Amino acid sequence: MTTTPVPTYRLRGLDILGFGSQEEFLDELFADGRVKTGLMIAFNAEKVVVCDRDPALRRIAEQAAYTYADGISVVRSIRRKYADGLPRIAGIDLWQAMMSRAGRERIPVFLLGARAEVLTEVERRLKDEWGVDVVGGQDGYFDDDQRDAIFERIRRSGAAIVTVALGSPAQEIFMHECHQVYPGALYMGVGGTFDVVAGYVKRAPAGWRRANLEWLYRLLSRPARLRRSGRLVVYAFYHFTNRL
């Protein structure tokens, strides 16, 4: 359990928790020998803008148990607005640290999302490298009429951590709906993390990450993302005109 209250910062009416480090966040999630429950939502510039336009996603974000600054743009906005040296907590790094701890503490994990071959490789790596107790998995290619059955599978699995790699906002919607059926787990949306961990997508080199340019590397290496870059322009407008 954290010894001091975690500060909360507001951007566009959204609350973002200001953990001082990834380790502090992990200690909170795994405090008292048990995993916390509820939804975890990572905020980057794009998600802040989408929440402005998508009332359903905003409601889910407002109800989430844990929100954090995954994108460097969000970190810089908080620093600008609050004069606070908040660190970035990258979702992929946080997830891997969570899986490492889950393996050490024998905490059951359910994996959902990505292609079947990607999911298989992620499960293999988690078991082989960290000894994670993977109690179930489901690829991301399922029909809406299968959702209830998947929710029930997750409930029956007894997973304490459910990680969902569907991309936003699909993963947040899935987590919210599944949480209604099975509230006894911690749900984390992980976007394209499974593809990176399985080796199907290359992560930005360390130098790009140290320079806080991982977002640019993703844009340049995956041109399909360029069609979403307009949201970054909107966010930059918010940031530089003090509308956050």
Coordinates of C-alpha atoms in Angstrom, one line a residue:
M1 CA 0.0 0.0 0.0
T2 CA 1.3 3.5 -0.8
T3 CA 2.4 5.5 2.2
T4 CA 1.4 8.9 0.7
P5 CA -1.7 9.8 -1.4
V6 CA -1.1 9.6 -5.2
P7 CA -1.7 13.0 -6.8
T8 CA -4.4 13.3 -9.5
Y9 CA -4.1 15.6 -12.5
R10 CA -6.9 16.7 -14.8
L11 CA -6.6 17.0 -18.5
R12 CA -9.8 17.9 -20.5
G13 CA -11.8 16.8 -17.5
L14 CA -10.1 13.4 -17.2
D15 CA -8.3 12.3 -14.0
I16 CA -4.8 10.9 -14.4
L17 CA -3.0 9.4 -11.5
G18 CA 0.5 10.7 -10.9
F19 CA 2.6 7.7 -9.7
G20 CA 6.2 8.8 -9.1
S21 CA 7.6 5.7 -10.9
Q22 CA 6.6 2.4 -12.5
E23 CA 7.8 0.5 -9.4
E24 CA 5.5 2.7 -7.2
F25 CA 2.6 1.9 -9.4
L26 CA 3.3 -1.8 -9.3
D27 CA 3.6 -1.8 -5.5
E28 CA 0.1 -0.2 -5.4
L29 CA -1.3 -2.8 -7.7
F30 CA 0.2 -5.7 -5.9
A31 CA -0.1 -4.3 -2.3
D32 CA -1.1 -6.5 0.7
G33 CA -0.4 -9.7 -1.1
R34 CA -3.3 -9.5 -3.5
V35 CA -3.8 -7.9 -6.9
K36 CA -6.2 -4.9 -7.0
T37 CA -9.3 -5.1 -9.2
G38 CA -10.9 -2.7 -11.7
L39 CA -9.8 -1.2 -15.0
M40 CA -6.4 0.3 -15.9
I41 CA -6.4 2.8 -18.7
A42 CA -3.3 4.3 -20.3
F43 CA -3.6 7.9 -21.6
N44 CA -1.8 9.3 -24.6
A45 CA -2.6 12.3 -26.7
E46 CA -4.8 10.3 -29.1
K47 CA -6.9 8.8 -26.3
V48 CA -7.5 12.2 -24.7
V49 CA -8.8 13.6 -28.0
V50 CA -11.0 10.5 -28.6
C51 CA -12.5 10.8 -25.2
D52 CA -13.6 14.3 -26.2
R53 CA -15.5 12.8 -29.1
D54 CA -16.7 9.5 -27.8
P55 CA -19.0 9.8 -24.7
A56 CA -18.9 6.0 -24.1
L57 CA -15.1 5.9 -23.9
R58 CA -15.1 8.9 -21.6
R59 CA -17.6 7.3 -19.3
I60 CA -15.4 4.2 -19.1
A61 CA -12.3 6.3 -18.5
E62 CA -14.1 8.2 -15.7
Q63 CA -15.0 5.0 -14.0
A64 CA -11.5 3.3 -14.3
A65 CA -9.8 2.4 -11.1
Y66 CA -6.3 3.3 -12.4
T67 CA -5.4 5.8 -15.1
Y68 CA -1.8 6.7 -16.0
A69 CA 0.3 8.8 -18.4
D70 CA 1.6 6.4 -21.1
G71 CA 2.2 9.1 -23.8
I72 CA 5.0 11.6 -23.5
S73 CA 2.6 14.4 -24.8
V74 CA 0.3 13.8 -21.8
V75 CA 3.4 13.8 -19.5
R76 CA 4.5 17.2 -20.9
S77 CA 1.0 18.6 -20.6
I78 CA 0.8 17.7 -17.0
R79 CA 4.3 19.2 -16.4
R80 CA 3.2 22.4 -18.2
K81 CA -0.1 22.7 -16.4
Y82 CA 1.0 21.6 -12.9
A83 CA 4.7 22.3 -12.9
D84 CA 5.2 18.8 -11.8
G85 CA 8.0 16.4 -12.9
L86 CA 5.7 13.4 -13.6
P87 CA 7.5 10.5 -15.3
R88 CA 6.1 8.6 -18.3
I89 CA 5.0 5.0 -17.6
A90 CA 5.1 3.2 -20.9
G91 CA 2.3 0.6 -21.1
I92 CA 4.5 -2.1 -22.6
D93 CA 7.1 -1.8 -19.9
L94 CA 4.5 -1.7 -17.2
W95 CA 2.8 -4.9 -18.6
Q96 CA 6.1 -6.8 -18.8
A97 CA 6.9 -5.8 -15.2
M98 CA 3.4 -6.9 -14.1
M99 CA 3.9 -10.3 -15.9
S100 CA 7.3 -10.8 -14.3
R101 CA 5.8 -10.2 -10.8
A102 CA 2.8 -12.3 -11.7
G103 CA 5.2 -15.2 -12.5
R104 CA 7.1 -14.8 -9.2
E105 CA 3.9 -14.6 -7.1
R106 CA 2.0 -17.3 -9.1
I107 CA -0.9 -15.0 -10.0
P108 CA -3.2 -16.3 -12.7
V109 CA -3.4 -14.4 -16.0
F110 CA -5.8 -14.4 -18.9
L111 CA -4.6 -13.1 -22.3
L112 CA -7.0 -11.7 -25.0
G113 CA -6.4 -10.2 -28.3
A114 CA -4.1 -10.2 -31.4
R115 CA -3.9 -13.0 -34.0
A116 CA -3.9 -16.6 -32.9
E117 CA -0.2 -17.2 -33.7
V118 CA 0.8 -14.0 -31.9
L119 CA -1.2 -15.1 -28.8
T120 CA 0.4 -18.5 -28.8
E121 CA 3.9 -17.0 -28.9
V122 CA 3.1 -14.5 -26.1
E123 CA 1.8 -17.3 -23.9
R124 CA 4.9 -19.4 -24.6
R125 CA 7.2 -16.6 -23.7
L126 CA 5.3 -15.7 -20.5
K127 CA 5.5 -19.3 -19.3
D128 CA 9.1 -20.0 -20.4
E129 CA 10.7 -16.7 -19.4
W130 CA 8.7 -15.7 -16.3
G131 CA 6.8 -18.8 -15.2
V132 CA 3.5 -17.0 -15.6
D133 CA 0.4 -19.1 -14.8
V134 CA -1.6 -18.4 -18.0
V135 CA -5.1 -19.8 -17.2
G136 CA -6.7 -19.0 -20.6
G137 CA -6.4 -17.1 -23.9
Q138 CA -8.6 -15.9 -26.7
D139 CA -7.4 -14.2 -29.9
G140 CA -8.9 -10.9 -31.0
Y141 CA -10.9 -12.3 -33.9
F142 CA -14.3 -13.1 -32.5
D143 CA -17.9 -12.1 -33.3
D144 CA -20.1 -10.0 -31.0
D145 CA -22.3 -13.0 -30.4
Q146 CA -19.4 -14.8 -28.8
R147 CA -18.7 -12.1 -26.2
D148 CA -20.9 -13.4 -23.4
A149 CA -19.3 -16.9 -23.7
I150 CA -15.8 -15.3 -23.6
F151 CA -16.8 -13.3 -20.5
E152 CA -17.9 -16.5 -18.9
R153 CA -14.6 -18.3 -19.8
I154 CA -12.7 -15.5 -18.2
R155 CA -14.8 -15.7 -15.1
R156 CA -14.4 -19.4 -14.9
S157 CA -10.7 -19.2 -15.4
G158 CA -10.3 -17.4 -12.0
A159 CA -7.8 -15.0 -13.6
A160 CA -6.6 -12.2 -11.3
I161 CA -5.1 -10.2 -14.2
V162 CA -6.8 -9.9 -17.6
T163 CA -4.8 -8.2 -20.4
V164 CA -6.7 -7.1 -23.5
A165 CA -4.9 -6.3 -26.8
L166 CA -7.7 -5.1 -29.1
G167 CA -6.6 -1.5 -29.6
S168 CA -8.6 1.5 -28.4
P169 CA -11.5 2.0 -27.8
A170 CA -12.4 -1.7 -28.5
Q171 CA -10.3 -2.9 -25.6
E172 CA -11.7 -0.4 -23.1
I173 CA -15.2 -1.4 -24.1
F174 CA -14.5 -5.1 -23.8
M175 CA -12.8 -4.6 -20.4
H176 CA -15.8 -2.6 -19.1
E177 CA -18.3 -5.2 -20.2
C178 CA -16.3 -8.1 -18.9
H179 CA -15.8 -6.3 -15.6
Q180 CA -19.6 -6.2 -15.2
V181 CA -19.7 -10.0 -15.4
Y182 CA -16.4 -10.7 -13.5
P183 CA -15.4 -7.8 -11.2
G184 CA -12.8 -9.8 -9.4
A185 CA -9.9 -9.1 -11.7
L186 CA -7.5 -6.3 -12.7
Y187 CA -8.0 -5.4 -16.4
M188 CA -5.3 -3.8 -18.5
G189 CA -5.6 -2.6 -22.1
V190 CA -2.3 -3.2 -23.9
G191 CA -2.9 -2.2 -27.5
G192 CA -0.2 -3.6 -29.8
T193 CA 2.0 -5.0 -27.0
F194 CA 1.4 -8.7 -27.9
D195 CA 2.7 -8.1 -31.4
V196 CA 5.9 -6.5 -30.1
V197 CA 6.5 -9.2 -27.4
A198 CA 5.9 -12.0 -29.9
G199 CA 8.4 -10.4 -32.3
Y200 CA 6.0 -9.6 -35.1
V201 CA 6.4 -5.8 -34.7
K202 CA 9.7 -4.1 -33.9
R203 CA 9.6 -1.6 -31.0
A204 CA 11.4 1.7 -31.3
P205 CA 15.2 1.4 -30.6
A206 CA 16.4 2.4 -27.2
G207 CA 17.8 5.7 -28.5
W208 CA 14.4 6.7 -29.9
R209 CA 12.8 5.8 -26.5
R210 CA 15.3 7.8 -24.5
A211 CA 14.6 10.8 -26.7
N212 CA 10.9 10.4 -26.1
L213 CA 10.3 9.8 -29.9
E214 CA 8.8 6.3 -29.7
W215 CA 5.5 7.8 -31.0
L216 CA 7.3 9.2 -34.1
Y217 CA 9.1 5.9 -34.8
R218 CA 5.7 4.1 -34.8
L219 CA 4.3 6.7 -37.2
L220 CA 7.3 6.3 -39.6
S221 CA 7.4 2.5 -39.4
R222 CA 3.7 2.0 -39.8
P223 CA 2.4 4.6 -42.3
A224 CA -1.2 3.4 -41.7
R225 CA -1.1 5.3 -38.5
L226 CA -0.7 8.5 -40.3
R227 CA -4.4 8.7 -40.9
R228 CA -4.8 9.1 -37.2
S229 CA -2.2 11.9 -36.9
G230 CA -4.9 14.5 -37.1
R231 CA -5.7 13.7 -33.4
L232 CA -2.1 14.6 -32.5
V233 CA -2.6 18.0 -34.2
V234 CA -5.8 18.6 -32.2
Y235 CA -4.0 17.6 -29.0
A236 CA -1.1 20.0 -29.8
F237 CA -3.6 22.8 -30.2
Y238 CA -5.1 22.0 -26.8
H239 CA -1.6 21.9 -25.3
F240 CA -0.2 25.1 -26.7
T241 CA -3.4 27.1 -26.2
N242 CA -3.7 26.0 -22.6
R243 CA -7.0 24.2 -23.2
L244 CA -6.1 21.2 -21.2

